[in-house]
Amino acid sequence: ANRSTRCRTIAFVTLLRMTPSAEKPELSHATLTRDPDICQAYSEDASGLIGVPDAVARPTSAKEVADLIAWCAGRPVPVPVTAQGLRSSTVGSPLAMGGVALSLEKLDRIIDIDIVRGLVIAEPGINLGAFKKSVAEAGLFFPPDPTSENECTLGGAVMTNASGARSYRYGATRPWVEAIDLVLGDGRSTTIRRSHTTKNTVGYFGFQNPVDLIVGSEGTLGVATKIVVRLLPNPAGHLSGMAFFRTLTDAVVFVQEADRKSRSTGHRGELERMHGSRGAMQPRCLELFDDGSLTMIRPQAGSLNIPESARAAIYFEEECEPDALDARLESWLALVESCQGLADDTIVATNEAQELELKRLRHALPSTMNERGRAARAAGGMKLGTDWAVPLESVGPMIEEATRLADDLFGGFYIPSTPCAA
Ligand SMILES: Cc1cc2nc3c(=O)[nH]c(=O)nc-3n(C[C@H](O)[C@H](O)[C@H](O)COP(=O)(O)OP(=O)(O)OC[C@H]3O[C@@H](n4cnc5c(N)ncnc54)[C@H](O)[C@@H]3O)c2cc1C
């Protein structure tokens, strides 16, 4: 859930790359409100940082977005505009330090679902969870799954290139974006489409397929008003579960083994993992909870049992045909056992209600960490979060080292690792 500190820099870069002037701009455009209560309501995200805009706009069409941005750019002193989804960002990037906070929340329609081609056209302000539910009802599956999916927008997920547990198999949001309608900093509108040419080798990589440049650009290159995403057919069935281990090392070995089993031998192994594995196991997610994470979510376990002796857990998901469910479960339990895991305590979800309960438990970790971060900031402290990437075999030593550093630097405050997709 924590994104790189680079994003914090982006947070202060507005569309027009201007800092707000000390003098309050004259803001009388029809779509703007300067009501202080409304400005206050759009001044915070999940980072706990504050950025109070001079005015808020909640346009209901792409034309209104374009008109407003053109108007802001055309002021004698151009007015900075900052796009907002649902402000679930953990780095302050949707906050307007003055100028206009442009909320896309009212552009929230699905415009077209093309089941045959697996393409959906939607407005950026639609809630990501609602979007995924609607397309699932039409038989389609949108793989990106940030744990914040019920509290963020499709546009926010695209503009942050959000990832999730299933990124292990399906990557982050970027590869699923086919086209974006964008309003640029001067109010001009343009459509950027993914190129599917078989040979495209001229120039810098990022410019060969400009969609890739826009995805993850955090609103610094333009405001998305329409997004086309590619989807897969709904998987026939899947299972999910949480396996518990007495040591972090055992949990990491479990991940290594599941990862190894997901690949067939040979040079195509890596490609197959992304595009349809032929290995003995086909996990779509492998997510680690260390001891600190388990301590944090234990009080919220509800009907789910986190064994007292567990010091690490792995959340896993695998797609399979419904009639293969039992056999797949047996393979997972056998793997837990062979890695010295607490096989009898493995939580398995094979229906929607069980899966929702398990998801609720997973989500408890980032949301509790964000709550604690907010409380720490209110008390004059801070929350420090970062992503890191190391080879699989270094995950255990890395967590031990991070824990030691946290102890040394912050006087015994233990900081749990966030769940990490292997
Ligand atoms: C509990 C919790 C769990 C989280 N888990 C994850 C996770 O698993 N994976 C992950 O990647 N992130 C996670 N996040 C971070 C955050 O939810 C995601 O980055 C999310 O996709 C942001 O969407 P949003 O609609 O809230 O956008 P906002 O937070 O409002 O905006 C995010 C950025 O996108 C820009 N933006 C938004 N809409 C547009 C638009 N239409 N056009 C141009 N720019 C736009 C904003 O200017 C800003 O820079 C989590 C956050 C929380 C609070």
Coordinates of C-alpha atoms and ligand atoms in Angstrom, one line a residue:
A1 CA 0.0 0.0 0.0
N2 CA 2.9 2.3 0.5
R3 CA 4.3 3.9 -2.6
S4 CA 7.7 5.3 -3.1
T5 CA 8.8 8.6 -1.6
R6 CA 9.1 9.9 -5.2
C7 CA 5.4 10.3 -5.2
R8 CA 5.6 12.8 -2.4
T9 CA 7.5 15.1 -4.8
I10 CA 4.8 14.6 -7.4
A11 CA 2.3 15.6 -4.8
F12 CA 3.5 19.1 -5.1
V13 CA 3.6 19.3 -8.8
T14 CA 0.3 20.6 -10.2
L15 CA -0.9 20.2 -13.7
L16 CA 0.4 23.6 -14.6
R17 CA 3.5 23.2 -12.6
M18 CA 2.8 26.3 -10.6
T19 CA 2.9 27.0 -6.9
P20 CA -0.2 28.8 -5.7
S21 CA 0.3 32.6 -5.6
A22 CA 0.2 34.2 -2.2
E23 CA -2.7 36.4 -3.5
K24 CA -5.9 34.4 -3.7
P25 CA -6.9 34.1 -7.3
E26 CA -10.3 35.3 -8.6
L27 CA -12.3 32.1 -9.0
S28 CA -15.7 32.7 -10.4
H29 CA -16.2 29.9 -12.9
A30 CA -19.6 28.3 -12.9
T31 CA -18.4 24.9 -11.8
L32 CA -16.4 26.2 -8.9
T33 CA -17.5 26.5 -5.3
R34 CA -15.5 28.4 -2.7
D35 CA -17.6 27.2 0.3
P36 CA -15.1 26.8 3.1
D37 CA -16.8 23.6 4.4
I38 CA -16.6 22.0 0.9
C39 CA -13.0 23.1 0.5
Q40 CA -12.2 21.6 3.8
A41 CA -13.9 18.3 2.9
Y42 CA -11.6 17.9 -0.1
S43 CA -8.4 18.8 1.8
E44 CA -7.2 15.4 3.2
D45 CA -6.2 12.1 1.9
A46 CA -5.1 8.9 3.6
S47 CA -1.6 10.3 4.1
G48 CA -2.8 12.6 6.8
L49 CA -1.3 15.6 5.0
I50 CA -3.5 18.6 4.5
G51 CA -3.9 20.7 1.3
V52 CA -6.8 23.2 1.4
P53 CA -7.9 24.3 -2.1
D54 CA -9.1 27.8 -2.9
A55 CA -12.1 26.2 -4.7
V56 CA -13.5 22.8 -5.5
A57 CA -15.0 21.7 -8.9
R58 CA -17.1 18.6 -9.3
P59 CA -17.8 18.5 -13.0
T60 CA -20.3 16.1 -14.5
S61 CA -18.9 15.9 -18.1
A62 CA -15.6 15.8 -19.9
K63 CA -16.6 19.1 -21.5
E64 CA -16.9 20.7 -18.1
V65 CA -13.5 19.4 -17.2
A66 CA -11.9 20.8 -20.4
D67 CA -13.7 24.2 -20.1
L68 CA -12.6 24.6 -16.4
I69 CA -9.0 23.7 -17.1
A70 CA -8.9 26.1 -20.1
W71 CA -10.4 28.8 -18.0
C72 CA -7.9 28.2 -15.1
A73 CA -5.0 28.2 -17.6
G74 CA -6.2 31.4 -19.2
R75 CA -6.3 33.5 -16.0
P76 CA -3.9 36.4 -15.9
V77 CA -2.2 34.4 -13.2
P78 CA -2.9 30.8 -14.2
V79 CA -4.7 28.8 -11.5
P80 CA -3.2 25.4 -10.6
V81 CA -5.6 22.4 -10.9
T82 CA -5.2 19.2 -9.0
A83 CA -7.2 16.1 -10.0
Q84 CA -8.8 14.1 -7.2
G85 CA -10.4 10.6 -7.2
L86 CA -11.5 9.5 -3.7
R87 CA -8.3 10.7 -2.0
S88 CA -7.3 7.3 -0.8
S89 CA -3.7 8.2 -1.8
T90 CA -1.2 7.6 1.0
V91 CA 1.2 10.2 -0.3
G92 CA -0.7 13.5 -0.5
S93 CA -0.7 13.5 -4.3
P94 CA -4.4 14.5 -4.8
L95 CA -4.2 17.4 -2.4
A96 CA -4.4 20.9 -3.8
M97 CA -2.1 23.3 -2.0
G98 CA -4.4 26.2 -3.1
G99 CA -5.9 26.6 -6.5
V100 CA -8.6 24.2 -7.7
A101 CA -9.3 20.7 -6.4
L102 CA -10.9 19.0 -9.4
S103 CA -12.9 16.0 -8.1
L104 CA -13.8 13.5 -10.8
E105 CA -16.3 11.7 -8.5
K106 CA -19.3 12.7 -10.5
L107 CA -17.9 11.2 -13.7
D108 CA -18.8 7.8 -12.6
R109 CA -20.6 5.9 -15.4
I110 CA -19.7 2.8 -17.3
I111 CA -20.2 3.9 -20.9
D112 CA -19.9 0.6 -22.8
I113 CA -19.1 -3.1 -22.1
D114 CA -17.9 -5.0 -25.1
I115 CA -18.1 -8.6 -24.0
V116 CA -16.8 -10.1 -27.2
R117 CA -13.6 -7.9 -27.3
G118 CA -13.3 -7.8 -23.6
L119 CA -13.1 -4.0 -23.5
V120 CA -14.9 -1.6 -21.2
I121 CA -15.2 2.1 -21.5
A122 CA -15.8 4.0 -18.3
E123 CA -15.5 7.4 -16.7
P124 CA -12.6 7.8 -14.2
G125 CA -14.7 8.6 -11.1
I126 CA -16.4 5.3 -10.8
N127 CA -15.6 3.4 -7.6
L128 CA -13.2 0.7 -8.5
G129 CA -15.0 -2.0 -6.4
A130 CA -18.4 -1.0 -8.0
F131 CA -16.7 -1.1 -11.5
K132 CA -15.3 -4.6 -10.9
K133 CA -18.7 -5.9 -9.6
S134 CA -20.5 -4.5 -12.7
V135 CA -18.1 -6.0 -15.2
A136 CA -18.1 -9.3 -13.3
E137 CA -21.9 -9.4 -13.7
A138 CA -21.3 -9.1 -17.4
G139 CA -18.9 -12.1 -17.2
L140 CA -15.6 -10.0 -17.2
F141 CA -12.7 -9.9 -14.8
F142 CA -10.5 -6.8 -14.1
P143 CA -7.4 -8.3 -12.5
P144 CA -5.9 -5.3 -10.6
D145 CA -7.0 -5.5 -7.0
P146 CA -5.6 -2.8 -4.7
T147 CA -6.8 -3.5 -1.2
S148 CA -8.4 0.0 -1.3
E149 CA -10.6 -1.0 -4.3
N150 CA -13.8 0.0 -2.5
E151 CA -12.5 3.3 -1.5
C152 CA -10.8 4.5 -4.7
T153 CA -11.7 5.3 -8.2
L154 CA -10.8 3.6 -11.5
G155 CA -9.1 6.9 -12.5
G156 CA -7.1 7.0 -9.3
A157 CA -6.0 3.4 -9.8
V158 CA -4.9 4.1 -13.3
M159 CA -3.1 7.4 -12.4
T160 CA -1.2 5.6 -9.6
N161 CA -0.7 2.4 -11.6
A162 CA -2.2 0.7 -8.5
S163 CA -1.2 -2.8 -7.8
G164 CA -2.5 -5.5 -5.5
A165 CA -2.0 -9.1 -4.4
R166 CA -2.9 -10.4 -7.8
S167 CA -0.1 -8.4 -9.4
Y168 CA 2.0 -11.5 -8.8
R169 CA 0.2 -13.1 -11.8
Y170 CA -1.4 -10.2 -13.6
G171 CA 1.0 -7.2 -13.1
A172 CA -0.2 -3.8 -11.9
T173 CA -2.9 -1.7 -13.6
R174 CA -0.8 -0.5 -16.5
P175 CA -1.0 -3.5 -18.9
W176 CA -4.9 -3.4 -18.6
V177 CA -5.3 0.1 -19.9
E178 CA -6.0 0.4 -23.6
A179 CA -6.8 4.1 -24.0
I180 CA -7.3 7.3 -22.0
D181 CA -9.1 10.5 -22.9
L182 CA -7.0 13.2 -21.4
V183 CA -7.6 17.0 -20.8
L184 CA -4.2 18.7 -21.0
G185 CA -3.0 21.6 -18.9
D186 CA -4.3 24.2 -21.4
G187 CA -7.7 22.6 -21.7
R188 CA -7.2 20.8 -25.0
S189 CA -8.5 17.2 -25.1
T190 CA -6.7 14.3 -26.6
T191 CA -7.1 10.5 -26.8
I192 CA -4.1 8.3 -26.2
R193 CA -4.4 4.7 -27.4
R194 CA -2.2 1.7 -26.8
S195 CA -0.4 0.7 -30.0
H196 CA -0.6 -3.0 -30.9
T197 CA 1.9 -2.9 -33.8
T198 CA 4.1 -6.0 -33.8
K199 CA 7.3 -4.0 -34.4
N200 CA 7.7 -0.7 -32.6
T201 CA 11.3 0.0 -31.9
V202 CA 12.0 3.6 -32.7
G203 CA 12.8 6.1 -30.0
Y204 CA 12.6 6.0 -26.2
F205 CA 10.5 3.1 -24.9
G206 CA 8.2 5.2 -22.8
F207 CA 7.2 7.2 -25.9
Q208 CA 6.5 4.2 -28.1
N209 CA 3.3 3.5 -26.2
P210 CA 2.4 6.8 -24.5
V211 CA -0.5 5.1 -22.6
D212 CA 2.3 3.6 -20.5
L213 CA 3.6 7.1 -19.8
I214 CA 0.2 8.4 -18.7
V215 CA -0.6 5.4 -16.4
G216 CA 1.0 6.1 -13.1
S217 CA 1.6 9.8 -13.9
E218 CA -0.5 10.9 -10.8
G219 CA -2.3 13.6 -12.8
T220 CA 0.8 15.5 -13.6
L221 CA 0.3 15.1 -17.4
G222 CA -3.4 15.7 -17.7
V223 CA -6.8 14.8 -16.3
A224 CA -8.4 11.5 -17.4
T225 CA -12.0 11.9 -18.4
K226 CA -12.6 8.5 -20.1
I227 CA -10.7 5.2 -19.8
V228 CA -10.8 2.0 -21.9
V229 CA -9.6 -1.1 -20.1
R230 CA -9.1 -4.6 -21.3
L231 CA -10.6 -7.4 -19.3
L232 CA -10.5 -11.2 -19.1
P233 CA -13.4 -13.6 -19.0
N234 CA -14.4 -14.3 -15.4
P235 CA -12.3 -17.3 -14.1
A236 CA -14.4 -20.4 -14.0
G237 CA -13.7 -20.7 -10.3
H238 CA -11.0 -20.0 -7.7
L239 CA -10.0 -20.6 -4.1
S240 CA -8.3 -18.5 -1.6
G241 CA -6.8 -19.2 1.8
M242 CA -4.4 -18.2 4.5
A243 CA -1.7 -20.6 5.6
F244 CA 0.1 -20.1 9.0
F245 CA 3.7 -20.9 9.9
R246 CA 5.7 -21.0 13.2
T247 CA 8.6 -19.1 11.6
L248 CA 9.1 -16.5 8.9
T249 CA 11.6 -18.7 7.3
D250 CA 9.1 -21.5 6.8
A251 CA 6.6 -19.0 5.3
V252 CA 9.3 -17.7 2.8
V253 CA 10.2 -21.3 1.8
F254 CA 6.5 -21.9 1.2
V255 CA 6.4 -18.9 -1.2
Q256 CA 9.6 -20.1 -2.9
E257 CA 8.1 -23.5 -3.4
A258 CA 4.8 -22.3 -4.7
D259 CA 6.6 -19.9 -7.1
R260 CA 8.8 -22.7 -8.3
K261 CA 5.8 -25.0 -8.9
S262 CA 4.1 -22.2 -10.8
R263 CA 6.6 -22.4 -13.6
S264 CA 7.3 -25.1 -16.1
T265 CA 11.0 -25.6 -16.7
G266 CA 12.6 -23.8 -19.6
H267 CA 13.0 -20.2 -20.7
R268 CA 9.3 -19.6 -21.1
G269 CA 8.6 -20.0 -17.4
E270 CA 8.5 -16.3 -16.5
L271 CA 6.1 -15.5 -19.5
E272 CA 3.8 -18.4 -18.6
R273 CA 3.4 -17.1 -15.0
M274 CA 2.0 -13.9 -16.4
H275 CA -0.1 -15.2 -19.2
G276 CA -1.3 -18.6 -18.1
S277 CA 1.0 -20.8 -16.2
R278 CA 1.5 -24.5 -17.1
G279 CA 3.2 -25.4 -13.8
A280 CA 1.8 -27.7 -11.2
M281 CA 0.4 -24.8 -9.2
Q282 CA -1.0 -21.6 -10.6
P283 CA -1.2 -19.1 -7.8
R284 CA -2.5 -15.6 -8.7
C285 CA -1.3 -14.2 -5.5
L286 CA 1.1 -15.0 -2.6
E287 CA 1.1 -12.4 0.1
L288 CA 3.2 -12.4 3.3
F289 CA 2.1 -11.4 6.7
D290 CA 4.9 -11.3 9.2
D291 CA 4.6 -11.5 13.0
G292 CA 4.0 -7.8 13.5
S293 CA 1.3 -7.9 10.8
L294 CA -0.4 -10.8 12.5
T295 CA -0.3 -9.1 15.9
M296 CA -2.0 -6.1 14.3
I297 CA -4.8 -8.0 12.7
R298 CA -5.5 -10.6 15.4
P299 CA -7.9 -8.4 17.4
Q300 CA -10.0 -8.0 14.1
A301 CA -10.0 -11.7 13.2
G302 CA -13.7 -12.1 14.2
S303 CA -14.8 -15.6 13.3
L304 CA -11.4 -16.4 11.7
N305 CA -8.8 -18.1 13.8
I306 CA -5.2 -16.9 13.8
P307 CA -3.4 -19.6 15.8
E308 CA -1.4 -18.3 18.8
S309 CA 1.8 -20.1 17.7
A310 CA 1.7 -18.5 14.2
R311 CA 4.5 -16.1 13.5
A312 CA 3.9 -15.6 9.8
A313 CA 1.1 -16.3 7.3
I314 CA 0.7 -16.4 3.5
Y315 CA -2.5 -15.4 1.8
F316 CA -2.9 -17.3 -1.5
E317 CA -5.3 -17.4 -4.3
E318 CA -5.5 -19.8 -7.3
E319 CA -7.9 -20.0 -10.2
C320 CA -9.2 -23.5 -11.2
E321 CA -12.2 -25.3 -12.7
P322 CA -14.9 -25.8 -10.1
D323 CA -14.6 -29.6 -10.3
A324 CA -10.8 -29.4 -9.6
L325 CA -11.3 -27.4 -6.4
D326 CA -10.9 -30.3 -3.9
A327 CA -7.7 -31.5 -5.7
R328 CA -6.2 -28.0 -5.8
L329 CA -7.0 -27.6 -2.1
E330 CA -5.2 -30.8 -1.3
S331 CA -2.1 -29.7 -3.2
W332 CA -2.0 -26.4 -1.2
L333 CA -2.4 -28.2 2.1
A334 CA 0.3 -30.7 1.2
L335 CA 2.6 -27.8 0.4
V336 CA 1.8 -26.1 3.8
E337 CA 2.6 -29.4 5.5
S338 CA 5.8 -30.0 3.6
C339 CA 7.0 -26.5 4.7
Q340 CA 6.3 -27.2 8.4
G341 CA 3.2 -25.0 8.4
L342 CA 0.2 -25.3 10.7
A343 CA -1.8 -27.2 8.0
D344 CA -4.8 -27.9 10.2
D345 CA -5.2 -24.2 10.9
T346 CA -5.2 -23.2 7.3
I347 CA -8.2 -20.9 6.5
V348 CA -9.7 -21.8 3.2
A349 CA -12.4 -19.8 1.4
T350 CA -14.3 -21.5 -1.4
N351 CA -17.4 -19.3 -1.5
E352 CA -18.1 -15.6 -1.7
A353 CA -19.0 -15.1 1.9
Q354 CA -15.9 -16.8 3.2
E355 CA -13.8 -14.9 0.7
L356 CA -15.2 -11.5 1.8
E357 CA -14.4 -12.4 5.4
L358 CA -10.8 -13.2 4.5
K359 CA -10.5 -10.0 2.4
R360 CA -11.8 -8.0 5.3
L361 CA -9.0 -9.5 7.5
R362 CA -6.4 -8.6 4.9
H363 CA -7.7 -5.1 4.5
A364 CA -7.5 -4.7 8.3
L365 CA -3.7 -4.4 8.0
P366 CA -3.3 -1.3 5.8
S367 CA -6.3 0.4 7.2
T368 CA -5.1 -0.1 10.8
M369 CA -1.6 1.1 9.8
N370 CA -3.2 4.2 8.2
E371 CA -5.3 4.8 11.4
R372 CA -2.2 4.5 13.6
G373 CA -0.3 6.7 11.3
R374 CA -3.0 9.4 11.6
A375 CA -2.9 9.1 15.4
A376 CA 0.9 9.2 15.5
R377 CA 0.9 12.4 13.4
A378 CA -1.8 14.0 15.6
A379 CA 0.5 13.3 18.5
G380 CA 3.5 14.9 16.7
G381 CA 5.0 11.7 15.4
M382 CA 4.9 10.3 11.9
K383 CA 4.4 7.1 9.8
L384 CA 7.2 6.0 7.6
G385 CA 6.4 3.7 4.8
T386 CA 8.3 2.4 1.8
D387 CA 8.2 -0.3 -0.9
W388 CA 11.1 -2.5 -1.3
A389 CA 12.1 -5.3 -3.8
V390 CA 14.6 -8.0 -3.1
P391 CA 15.1 -11.5 -4.4
L392 CA 12.7 -14.1 -2.9
E393 CA 15.5 -15.7 -0.8
S394 CA 16.3 -12.3 0.8
V395 CA 12.8 -11.6 2.1
G396 CA 13.4 -13.1 5.5
P397 CA 16.8 -11.4 6.2
M398 CA 15.3 -8.1 4.8
I399 CA 12.4 -8.1 7.3
E400 CA 14.8 -9.0 10.1
E401 CA 17.1 -6.1 9.1
A402 CA 14.1 -3.7 8.7
T403 CA 12.9 -4.6 12.2
R404 CA 16.4 -4.1 13.6
L405 CA 16.7 -0.7 12.0
A406 CA 13.3 0.3 13.2
D407 CA 14.3 -0.7 16.7
D408 CA 17.5 1.2 16.5
L409 CA 16.1 4.3 14.9
F410 CA 12.8 4.6 16.6
G411 CA 13.6 3.4 20.1
G412 CA 11.8 0.0 20.1
F413 CA 8.8 0.9 17.9
Y414 CA 8.2 -2.2 15.8
I415 CA 7.0 -1.5 12.3
P416 CA 5.3 -4.5 10.6
S417 CA 6.0 -5.1 7.0
T418 CA 3.0 -4.4 4.7
P419 CA 1.7 -7.5 2.9
C420 CA 4.0 -8.0 -0.1
A421 CA 3.1 -9.9 -3.2
A422 CA 6.1 -12.2 -3.9
Ligands
LIG1 C1 -6.4 1.3 3.2 C2 -5.6 1.6 1.9 C3 -5.1 0.5 1.1 C4 -4.5 0.8 -0.1 N1 -4.0 -0.3 -0.8 C5 -3.4 -0.1 -2.0 C6 -2.9 -1.2 -2.7 O1 -3.1 -2.3 -2.4 N2 -2.2 -0.9 -3.9 C7 -2.0 0.4 -4.3 O2 -1.4 0.6 -5.4 N3 -2.4 1.4 -3.6 C8 -3.1 1.3 -2.5 N4 -3.6 2.3 -1.7 C9 -3.3 3.7 -2.2 C10 -4.5 4.3 -3.0 O3 -5.7 3.7 -2.7 C11 -4.4 4.0 -4.5 O4 -3.3 4.6 -5.0 C12 -5.7 4.4 -5.3 O5 -5.6 3.8 -6.5 C13 -5.9 5.9 -5.4 O6 -7.2 6.1 -6.0 P1 -8.1 7.4 -5.6 O7 -9.3 7.3 -6.5 O8 -8.3 7.4 -4.2 O9 -7.2 8.6 -6.1 P2 -6.7 9.8 -5.3 O10 -6.0 9.4 -4.1 O11 -7.7 10.8 -5.2 O12 -5.6 10.3 -6.3 C14 -4.4 9.6 -6.5 C15 -3.6 10.3 -7.7 O13 -4.2 10.2 -8.9 C16 -4.5 11.4 -9.5 N5 -5.8 11.3 -10.1 C17 -7.0 10.8 -9.6 N6 -7.9 10.8 -10.5 C18 -7.4 11.3 -11.7 C19 -7.9 11.6 -13.0 N7 -9.1 11.3 -13.3 N8 -7.1 12.1 -13.9 C20 -5.8 12.5 -13.5 N9 -5.3 12.2 -12.3 C21 -6.1 11.6 -11.4 C22 -4.5 12.4 -8.3 O14 -4.1 13.7 -8.8 C23 -3.4 11.8 -7.5 O15 -2.1 12.2 -8.0 C24 -4.3 2.1 -0.5 C25 -4.8 3.2 0.2 C26 -5.5 2.9 1.4 C27 -6.0 4.1 2.2

